[in-house]
């Protein structure tokens, strides 16, 4: 693992502020992860109580988003962070938006589950599968952030390609379903929205992974394929510092 | 380790294996560093790391300090400035210096700037000298503020103006390199901004080495930044890289304020 955890700042208050930002981001990540899990549960088990819970959590997530952004702005203004600290602030403020969007997508899924009348007729295997994948991605991304682990982040990002493939396949089968039984169109469309949301969650989780790579390695790997990411990270810094 | 010099620029000043001793204590333990033509290099590092001492070796300001001994070579356009044949006064005209505290001569504003060109015989007659004084004050961004009181004492100016007067004095003799030793440490933020803008403008004509304790200042004004640590240069790199992605953990610790 990369040894990036440096000692404390000469200003202990600065250290505390940075620690607080990281902690708040991880707390927000935890909340959003729970939201996503609950939204899927609500949909799959047709449980309206759980769906309500997801919607209520939204406020808390939004509040944390604003709070973290404020903390970042404060550190930028008062501490003029550099190097790892600067990268932390930049990465966190980007991750915060992605997390908030994942929260939004989860809320949309919860909303869909509330609107669906009775059992969904068709198989939910696709949703279950993709849901599981993106949940795992998000979990790994947050874990990589907490541990400063760029390798793990890239590994998690790699799953996004699988999610996209599964998404395409699930969409095709739903189109077939609508053609076979036009009466199902409304309900299938709802399901398509859910799939779409999950696919977006995968994209946001991947964005977080990219920010972790930036945070740890200082390399901007946005819009890179997984292979390009790996190459960028392996192209070590010239300093010859020990790993 | 030193990054390859920037493309298309010639080496102006080159230090090779420079060591400086104060009596038996080594203040600089062997530095290799090159300043490119018309480049701004910032020297940063904790107090006592040797950055000012090193800066002073570049125009032999250490000569006057008792017990100070310099080893190694400093080449200006390929010629050793420590060679016996070198005229130190001429050297300091080519490699000028601006100090921490503004130190105008106790003379008029005009005389402060005119002094150097006069002793170096750079002006042919009064008109020529007037031109040099005006040009230098203009390039130092001071002309408009002092043009109506050139005969008043330089010491009567504000701190920021005095520092710009010292810069005007330094550039009046058409140096090739300007060394600045914490030029803004005695100035308020507005005066500091003016000096920083001035550095940016001057960098099109001069090679500038600046010692600063303000890392933000180093980040703002320099092309490359050298990090000094216990008498050695630990890292020299493009300033942008040093402040976003330093190579050396010691540099990182220092610029992120984790230095014990």
Short mmCIF file of N, CA, C and O in Angstrom, two decimals, chain A residues 127-184:
data_model
loop_
_atom_site.label_atom_id
_atom_site.label_comp_id
_atom_site.label_asym_id
_atom_site.label_seq_id
_atom_site.Cartn_x
_atom_site.Cartn_y
_atom_site.Cartn_z
N UNK A 127 -32.17 -6.25 -12.24
CA UNK A 127 -32.06 -5.17 -11.26
C UNK A 127 -31.25 -5.62 -10.06
O UNK A 127 -30.35 -4.92 -9.58
N UNK A 128 -31.55 -6.81 -9.60
CA UNK A 128 -30.88 -7.36 -8.43
C UNK A 128 -29.37 -7.43 -8.68
O UNK A 128 -28.56 -7.01 -7.86
N UNK A 129 -29.07 -7.96 -9.84
CA UNK A 129 -27.67 -8.19 -10.19
C UNK A 129 -26.90 -6.87 -10.31
O UNK A 129 -25.85 -6.67 -9.70
N UNK A 130 -27.46 -5.96 -11.11
CA UNK A 130 -26.79 -4.67 -11.31
C UNK A 130 -26.73 -3.91 -9.99
O UNK A 130 -25.72 -3.29 -9.65
N UNK A 131 -27.82 -3.98 -9.24
CA UNK A 131 -27.87 -3.31 -7.94
C UNK A 131 -26.74 -3.79 -7.05
O UNK A 131 -26.03 -2.99 -6.43
N UNK A 132 -26.57 -5.10 -7.03
CA UNK A 132 -25.51 -5.67 -6.20
C UNK A 132 -24.13 -5.17 -6.67
O UNK A 132 -23.29 -4.78 -5.86
N UNK A 133 -23.94 -5.15 -7.99
CA UNK A 133 -22.64 -4.73 -8.53
C UNK A 133 -22.31 -3.29 -8.15
O UNK A 133 -21.20 -2.99 -7.71
N UNK A 134 -23.29 -2.39 -8.35
CA UNK A 134 -22.96 -0.98 -8.09
C UNK A 134 -22.80 -0.72 -6.59
O UNK A 134 -22.00 0.13 -6.19
N UNK A 135 -23.53 -1.46 -5.78
CA UNK A 135 -23.37 -1.31 -4.34
C UNK A 135 -21.95 -1.70 -3.93
O UNK A 135 -21.29 -1.03 -3.15
N UNK A 136 -21.51 -2.79 -4.53
CA UNK A 136 -20.16 -3.26 -4.25
C UNK A 136 -19.12 -2.23 -4.72
O UNK A 136 -18.14 -1.95 -4.02
N UNK A 137 -19.37 -1.67 -5.90
CA UNK A 137 -18.45 -0.65 -6.43
C UNK A 137 -18.33 0.53 -5.49
O UNK A 137 -17.25 1.02 -5.19
N UNK A 138 -19.49 1.00 -5.05
CA UNK A 138 -19.51 2.17 -4.16
C UNK A 138 -18.78 1.86 -2.87
O UNK A 138 -17.94 2.64 -2.40
N UNK A 139 -19.06 0.69 -2.33
CA UNK A 139 -18.41 0.28 -1.10
C UNK A 139 -16.89 0.24 -1.26
O UNK A 139 -16.15 0.76 -0.43
N UNK A 140 -16.43 -0.35 -2.37
CA UNK A 140 -14.99 -0.44 -2.60
C UNK A 140 -14.37 0.94 -2.80
O UNK A 140 -13.26 1.21 -2.35
N UNK A 141 -15.11 1.82 -3.51
CA UNK A 141 -14.59 3.16 -3.77
C UNK A 141 -14.36 3.90 -2.45
O UNK A 141 -13.32 4.53 -2.23
N UNK A 142 -15.34 3.80 -1.56
CA UNK A 142 -15.23 4.50 -0.27
C UNK A 142 -14.11 3.88 0.58
O UNK A 142 -13.36 4.59 1.26
N UNK A 143 -14.02 2.57 0.50
CA UNK A 143 -12.97 1.87 1.21
C UNK A 143 -11.60 2.33 0.71
O UNK A 143 -10.69 2.60 1.51
N UNK A 144 -11.46 2.42 -0.60
CA UNK A 144 -10.20 2.86 -1.20
C UNK A 144 -9.87 4.28 -0.75
O UNK A 144 -8.71 4.60 -0.46
N UNK A 145 -10.89 5.12 -0.66
CA UNK A 145 -10.68 6.49 -0.19
C UNK A 145 -10.17 6.48 1.25
O UNK A 145 -9.18 7.14 1.58
N UNK A 146 -10.81 5.70 2.09
CA UNK A 146 -10.44 5.67 3.51
C UNK A 146 -9.02 5.15 3.69
O UNK A 146 -8.32 5.57 4.60
N UNK A 147 -8.60 4.22 2.82
CA UNK A 147 -7.28 3.61 2.99
C UNK A 147 -6.22 4.19 2.08
O UNK A 147 -5.12 3.65 1.99
N UNK A 148 -6.51 5.24 1.33
CA UNK A 148 -5.55 5.81 0.37
C UNK A 148 -5.05 4.72 -0.58
O UNK A 148 -3.86 4.60 -0.82
N UNK A 149 -5.94 3.91 -1.07
CA UNK A 149 -5.52 2.75 -1.84
C UNK A 149 -5.91 2.91 -3.31
O UNK A 149 -7.05 2.64 -3.71
N UNK A 150 -4.95 3.35 -4.13
CA UNK A 150 -5.23 3.60 -5.55
C UNK A 150 -5.49 2.30 -6.30
O UNK A 150 -6.32 2.25 -7.21
N UNK A 151 -4.78 1.23 -5.92
CA UNK A 151 -4.97 -0.05 -6.62
C UNK A 151 -6.40 -0.55 -6.46
O UNK A 151 -7.04 -0.99 -7.39
N UNK A 152 -6.87 -0.45 -5.22
CA UNK A 152 -8.23 -0.90 -4.96
C UNK A 152 -9.23 -0.04 -5.73
O UNK A 152 -10.24 -0.53 -6.23
N UNK A 153 -8.94 1.26 -5.82
CA UNK A 153 -9.84 2.16 -6.53
C UNK A 153 -9.94 1.76 -8.00
O UNK A 153 -11.04 1.73 -8.58
N UNK A 154 -8.80 1.43 -8.60
CA UNK A 154 -8.82 1.04 -10.02
C UNK A 154 -9.57 -0.28 -10.20
O UNK A 154 -10.35 -0.46 -11.13
N UNK A 155 -9.34 -1.18 -9.25
CA UNK A 155 -10.04 -2.46 -9.30
C UNK A 155 -11.55 -2.24 -9.28
O UNK A 155 -12.30 -2.86 -10.03
N UNK A 156 -11.99 -1.33 -8.40
CA UNK A 156 -13.42 -1.05 -8.30
C UNK A 156 -13.93 -0.39 -9.57
O UNK A 156 -15.01 -0.70 -10.07
N UNK A 157 -13.13 0.54 -10.11
CA UNK A 157 -13.55 1.25 -11.31
C UNK A 157 -13.75 0.28 -12.47
O UNK A 157 -14.62 0.48 -13.33
N UNK A 158 -12.93 -0.78 -12.48
CA UNK A 158 -13.02 -1.76 -13.57
C UNK A 158 -14.40 -2.40 -13.65
O UNK A 158 -14.85 -2.80 -14.73
N UNK A 159 -15.09 -2.47 -12.50
CA UNK A 159 -16.42 -3.08 -12.50
C UNK A 159 -17.44 -2.28 -13.28
O UNK A 159 -18.49 -2.80 -13.67
N UNK A 160 -17.15 -1.00 -13.49
CA UNK A 160 -18.13 -0.15 -14.19
C UNK A 160 -18.39 -0.67 -15.60
O UNK A 160 -19.52 -0.60 -16.09
N UNK A 161 -17.35 -1.19 -16.24
CA UNK A 161 -17.53 -1.73 -17.59
C UNK A 161 -18.51 -2.91 -17.57
O UNK A 161 -19.38 -3.02 -18.44
N UNK A 162 -18.37 -3.76 -16.56
CA UNK A 162 -19.29 -4.90 -16.44
C UNK A 162 -20.71 -4.40 -16.22
O UNK A 162 -21.66 -4.91 -16.81
N UNK A 163 -20.82 -3.39 -15.35
CA UNK A 163 -22.16 -2.86 -15.06
C UNK A 163 -22.79 -2.34 -16.35
O UNK A 163 -23.97 -2.60 -16.63
N UNK A 164 -22.00 -1.65 -17.16
CA UNK A 164 -22.54 -1.10 -18.40
C UNK A 164 -23.02 -2.22 -19.33
O UNK A 164 -24.07 -2.10 -19.96
N UNK A 165 -22.25 -3.29 -19.40
CA UNK A 165 -22.64 -4.42 -20.25
C UNK A 165 -23.94 -5.04 -19.75
O UNK A 165 -24.86 -5.32 -20.53
N UNK A 166 -24.00 -5.25 -18.44
CA UNK A 166 -25.21 -5.84 -17.85
C UNK A 166 -26.42 -4.95 -18.08
O UNK A 166 -27.53 -5.41 -18.35
N UNK A 167 -26.18 -3.65 -17.98
CA UNK A 167 -27.25 -2.67 -18.19
C UNK A 167 -27.82 -2.80 -19.61
O UNK A 167 -29.04 -2.88 -19.81
N UNK A 168 -26.93 -2.87 -20.59
CA UNK A 168 -27.36 -3.01 -21.98
C UNK A 168 -28.21 -4.28 -22.16
O UNK A 168 -29.27 -4.26 -22.79
N UNK A 169 -27.71 -5.36 -21.58
CA UNK A 169 -28.40 -6.64 -21.73
C UNK A 169 -29.79 -6.57 -21.10
O UNK A 169 -30.79 -7.00 -21.70
N UNK A 170 -29.87 -5.99 -19.88
CA UNK A 170 -31.15 -5.92 -19.18
C UNK A 170 -32.13 -5.05 -19.96
O UNK A 170 -33.33 -5.37 -20.07
N UNK A 171 -31.62 -3.95 -20.52
CA UNK A 171 -32.50 -3.07 -21.30
C UNK A 171 -33.07 -3.82 -22.50
O UNK A 171 -34.26 -3.72 -22.82
N UNK A 172 -32.21 -4.59 -23.18
CA UNK A 172 -32.67 -5.33 -24.37
C UNK A 172 -33.78 -6.31 -23.99
O UNK A 172 -34.81 -6.38 -24.66
N UNK A 173 -33.60 -6.97 -22.86
CA UNK A 173 -34.62 -7.96 -22.51
C UNK A 173 -35.93 -7.27 -22.14
O UNK A 173 -37.02 -7.80 -22.38
N UNK A 174 -35.83 -6.06 -21.55
CA UNK A 174 -37.07 -5.34 -21.22
C UNK A 174 -37.78 -4.87 -22.48
O UNK A 174 -39.02 -4.87 -22.54
N UNK A 175 -37.01 -4.47 -23.49
CA UNK A 175 -37.62 -4.06 -24.76
C UNK A 175 -38.39 -5.24 -25.36
O UNK A 175 -39.53 -5.10 -25.81
N UNK A 176 -37.77 -6.42 -25.30
CA UNK A 176 -38.43 -7.62 -25.81
C UNK A 176 -39.74 -7.85 -25.06
O UNK A 176 -40.78 -8.14 -25.66
N UNK A 177 -39.67 -7.66 -23.76
CA UNK A 177 -40.85 -7.87 -22.92
C UNK A 177 -41.99 -6.94 -23.33
O UNK A 177 -43.16 -7.35 -23.43
N UNK A 178 -41.65 -5.68 -23.60
CA UNK A 178 -42.69 -4.71 -23.98
C UNK A 178 -43.31 -5.09 -25.32
O UNK A 178 -44.50 -4.89 -25.54
N UNK A 179 -42.49 -5.61 -26.22
CA UNK A 179 -43.02 -5.99 -27.54
C UNK A 179 -43.95 -7.19 -27.42
O UNK A 179 -44.98 -7.27 -28.08
N UNK A 180 -43.59 -8.08 -26.51
CA UNK A 180 -44.41 -9.28 -26.34
C UNK A 180 -45.73 -8.94 -25.66
O UNK A 180 -46.78 -9.50 -26.00
N UNK A 181 -45.70 -8.04 -24.72
CA UNK A 181 -46.89 -7.75 -23.94
C UNK A 181 -47.05 -6.24 -23.73
O UNK A 181 -46.57 -5.69 -22.74
N UNK A 182 -47.72 -5.56 -24.67
CA UNK A 182 -47.84 -4.10 -24.59
C UNK A 182 -48.51 -3.62 -23.29
O UNK A 182 -48.28 -2.49 -22.87
N UNK A 183 -49.30 -4.46 -22.63
CA UNK A 183 -49.95 -4.00 -21.40
C UNK A 183 -48.92 -3.75 -20.30
O UNK A 183 -49.18 -3.05 -19.33
N UNK A 184 -47.72 -4.31 -20.47
CA UNK A 184 -46.70 -4.17 -19.41
C UNK A 184 -45.87 -2.89 -19.57
O UNK A 184 -45.01 -2.61 -18.73
#
